[in-house]
PDB file of C-alpha atoms in Angstrom:
ATOM      1  CA  MET A   1      -0.084   0.606   0.076  1.00 58.00           C
ATOM      2  CA  THR A   2       1.242   3.529  -0.625  1.00 62.00           C
ATOM      3  CA  VAL A   3       0.107   6.959   0.288  1.00 60.00           C
ATOM      4  CA  ASP A   4      -0.580   9.143  -2.562  1.00 67.00           C
ATOM      5  CA  PRO A   5       1.586  12.381  -2.387  1.00 70.00           C
ATOM      6  CA  GLU A   6      -1.089  14.766  -3.144  1.00 72.00           C
ATOM      7  CA  SER A   7      -3.374  14.179  -0.862  1.00 71.00           C
ATOM      8  CA  PRO A   8      -2.050  11.153   2.106  1.00 74.00           C
ATOM      9  CA  GLU A   9      -4.297  12.285   4.798  1.00 78.00           C
ATOM     10  CA  ALA A  10      -7.199   9.305   3.441  1.00 77.00           C
ATOM     11  CA  GLY A  11      -3.569   6.597   2.871  1.00 71.00           C
ATOM     12  CA  LEU A  12      -2.487   7.058   6.028  1.00 73.00           C
ATOM     13  CA  ALA A  13      -6.583   7.002   7.369  1.00 76.00           C
ATOM     14  CA  LEU A  14      -5.829   3.917   5.645  1.00 71.00           C
ATOM     15  CA  PHE A  15      -2.177   3.335   7.355  1.00 66.00           C
ATOM     16  CA  ASP A  16      -3.318   3.275  10.321  1.00 71.00           C
ATOM     17  CA  ALA A  17      -6.988   1.332   9.767  1.00 74.00           C
ATOM     18  CA  LEU A  18      -4.891  -1.704   9.054  1.00 68.00           C
ATOM     19  CA  GLN A  19      -2.421  -1.970  11.549  1.00 67.00           C
ATOM     20  CA  THR A  20      -5.383  -1.544  14.158  1.00 72.00           C
ATOM     21  CA  ASP A  21      -6.936  -4.161  12.253  1.00 69.00           C
ATOM     22  CA  GLU A  22      -4.146  -6.477  12.027  1.00 71.00           C
ATOM     23  CA  GLY A  23      -3.025  -6.821  15.467  1.00 75.00           C
ATOM     24  CA  ASP A  24      -0.829  -8.555  16.728  1.00 86.00           C
ATOM     25  CA  VAL A  25       0.010 -10.574  13.645  1.00 87.00           C
ATOM     26  CA  VAL A  26       4.474 -11.596  14.444  1.00 87.00           C
ATOM     27  CA  GLY A  27       3.530 -12.775  18.491  1.00 89.00           C
ATOM     28  CA  GLU A  28       0.347 -14.612  16.559  1.00 89.00           C
ATOM     29  CA  TRP A  29       2.638 -16.819  14.282  1.00 91.00           C
ATOM     30  CA  THR A  30       4.931 -17.150  16.479  1.00 92.00           C
ATOM     31  CA  ALA A  31       2.922 -18.725  19.430  1.00 92.00           C
ATOM     32  CA  LYS A  32       0.749 -21.257  17.428  1.00 94.00           C
ATOM     33  CA  THR A  33       2.138 -21.440  13.133  1.00 95.00           C
ATOM     34  CA  ARG A  34       5.925 -21.771  14.233  1.00 95.00           C
ATOM     35  CA  PRO A  35       5.367 -23.992  17.269  1.00 95.00           C
ATOM     36  CA  ALA A  36       3.146 -26.677  14.107  1.00 96.00           C
ATOM     37  CA  LEU A  37       5.815 -25.768  11.481  1.00 96.00           C
ATOM     38  CA  GLU A  38       8.140 -28.386   9.718  1.00 96.00           C
ATOM     39  CA  PRO A  39      11.568 -28.147  10.132  1.00 95.00           C
ATOM     40  CA  ALA A  40      12.575 -26.526   6.187  1.00 96.00           C
ATOM     41  CA  TRP A  41       9.468 -24.240   6.708  1.00 96.00           C
ATOM     42  CA  ALA A  42      10.596 -22.806  10.035  1.00 95.00           C
ATOM     43  CA  ALA A  43      14.355 -22.286   8.819  1.00 95.00           C
ATOM     44  CA  GLN A  44      12.866 -20.400   5.905  1.00 95.00           C
ATOM     45  CA  SER A  45      11.588 -17.713   8.881  1.00 94.00           C
ATOM     46  CA  SER A  46      12.974 -14.718   8.705  1.00 93.00           C
ATOM     47  CA  ARG A  47      13.378 -10.936  10.108  1.00 90.00           C
ATOM     48  CA  TRP A  48      14.460  -7.846   8.630  1.00 89.00           C
ATOM     49  CA  ASN A  49      15.069  -4.909  10.171  1.00 91.00           C
ATOM     50  CA  THR A  50      17.390  -2.614   7.745  1.00 93.00           C
ATOM     51  CA  VAL A  51      18.168   0.831   7.587  1.00 94.00           C
ATOM     52  CA  VAL A  52      19.046   2.041   3.804  1.00 95.00           C
ATOM     53  CA  GLU A  53      20.745   5.466   2.475  1.00 95.00           C
ATOM     54  CA  LEU A  54      17.018   7.092  -0.244  1.00 96.00           C
ATOM     55  CA  THR A  55      16.242   9.566  -2.256  1.00 96.00           C
ATOM     56  CA  VAL A  56      12.256   9.593  -2.564  1.00 95.00           C
ATOM     57  CA  ASP A  57      12.693   8.488  -6.405  1.00 97.00           C
ATOM     58  CA  GLU A  58      14.481   5.726  -5.307  1.00 98.00           C
ATOM     59  CA  LEU A  59      12.541   4.599  -2.886  1.00 97.00           C
ATOM     60  CA  HIS A  60       9.351   4.742  -5.125  1.00 95.00           C
ATOM     61  CA  ALA A  61      11.604   2.651  -7.963  1.00 97.00           C
ATOM     62  CA  LEU A  62      12.772  -0.244  -5.012  1.00 97.00           C
ATOM     63  CA  ASN A  63       8.359  -0.068  -3.516  1.00 95.00           C
ATOM     64  CA  GLU A  64       7.475  -1.076  -7.101  1.00 96.00           C
ATOM     65  CA  SER A  65      10.578  -3.513  -7.779  1.00 97.00           C
ATOM     66  CA  THR A  66       9.739  -4.932  -4.472  1.00 96.00           C
ATOM     67  CA  GLU A  67       6.166  -5.259  -6.566  1.00 95.00           C
ATOM     68  CA  ALA A  68       6.667  -6.849  -9.994  1.00 97.00           C
ATOM     69  CA  LEU A  69       8.982  -9.002  -8.007  1.00 97.00           C
ATOM     70  CA  LEU A  70       6.255 -10.489  -5.515  1.00 97.00           C
ATOM     71  CA  GLU A  71       3.057  -9.916  -8.288  1.00 97.00           C
ATOM     72  CA  PRO A  72       3.512 -13.768  -9.872  1.00 96.00           C
ATOM     73  CA  PHE A  73       3.425 -15.046  -7.627  1.00 96.00           C
ATOM     74  CA  ILE A  74       0.085 -12.948  -6.282  1.00 94.00           C
ATOM     75  CA  ASN A  75      -1.656 -12.815  -9.535  1.00 93.00           C
ATOM     76  CA  ARG A  76      -0.531 -17.286 -10.134  1.00 95.00           C
ATOM     77  CA  SER A  77      -3.722 -19.675 -10.957  1.00 95.00           C
ATOM     78  CA  ARG A  78      -4.362 -22.293  -7.769  1.00 93.00           C
ATOM     79  CA  GLU A  79      -3.658 -24.299 -11.266  1.00 95.00           C
ATOM     80  CA  ASP A  80      -0.334 -22.891 -11.562  1.00 95.00           C
ATOM     81  CA  GLN A  81       0.556 -22.769  -8.782  1.00 96.00           C
ATOM     82  CA  PRO A  82       3.219 -25.453  -8.292  1.00 96.00           C
ATOM     83  CA  GLN A  83       2.499 -29.034  -5.689  1.00 96.00           C
ATOM     84  CA  GLY A  84       3.736 -27.955  -1.881  1.00 95.00           C
ATOM     85  CA  VAL A  85       2.225 -24.123  -1.855  1.00 97.00           C
ATOM     86  CA  ARG A  86       1.590 -23.405   1.442  1.00 96.00           C
ATOM     87  CA  PRO A  87       0.314 -20.132   2.160  1.00 95.00           C
ATOM     88  CA  VAL A  88       3.333 -17.177   3.404  1.00 96.00           C
ATOM     89  CA  ARG A  89       1.957 -13.993   5.135  1.00 94.00           C
ATOM     90  CA  LEU A  90       5.073 -10.981   4.007  1.00 94.00           C
ATOM     91  CA  LEU A  91       4.814  -8.376   6.132  1.00 90.00           C
ATOM     92  CA  ARG A  92       6.896  -4.874   4.515  1.00 90.00           C
ATOM     93  CA  TYR A  93       6.246  -1.990   6.274  1.00 88.00           C
ATOM     94  CA  VAL A  94       8.313   0.929   4.501  1.00 91.00           C
ATOM     95  CA  LEU A  95       9.118   3.430   7.668  1.00 90.00           C
ATOM     96  CA  PRO A  96      10.388   7.146   6.165  1.00 93.00           C
ATOM     97  CA  GLY A  97      12.604   9.168   8.411  1.00 93.00           C
ATOM     98  CA  VAL A  98      12.714  12.432   9.194  1.00 92.00           C
ATOM     99  CA  ALA A  99      15.328  14.870   7.444  1.00 87.00           C
ATOM    100  CA  ASP A 100      18.414  15.982   9.502  1.00 81.00           C
ATOM    101  CA  PRO A 101      18.425  19.154   9.930  1.00 75.00           C
ATOM    102  CA  HIS A 102      21.663  19.981  10.041  1.00 76.00           C
ATOM    103  CA  GLU A 103      22.237  18.648   6.131  1.00 70.00           C
TER     104      GLU A 103
END
């Protein structure tokens, strides 16, 4: 989900509503799902908390590239899914920082 820079209020309100509605997705997964996973699947779980220095254009390109990378998996039909697929939740937060006033 991206926010329209021309009128961010509605997008930010939706962002906040989704955040509230989703609750503690990670905590619930950790308590309920992870203990039932086979070792190969549990080994593929991961968490990233990476800060990168980007321009607004680079961030836009990164968001577009990520969406393009996921698109074939999101839009494939059941008939096109290989044997052994299962749902995998990918949580992606893109949280720009405030500009440094000393620069």
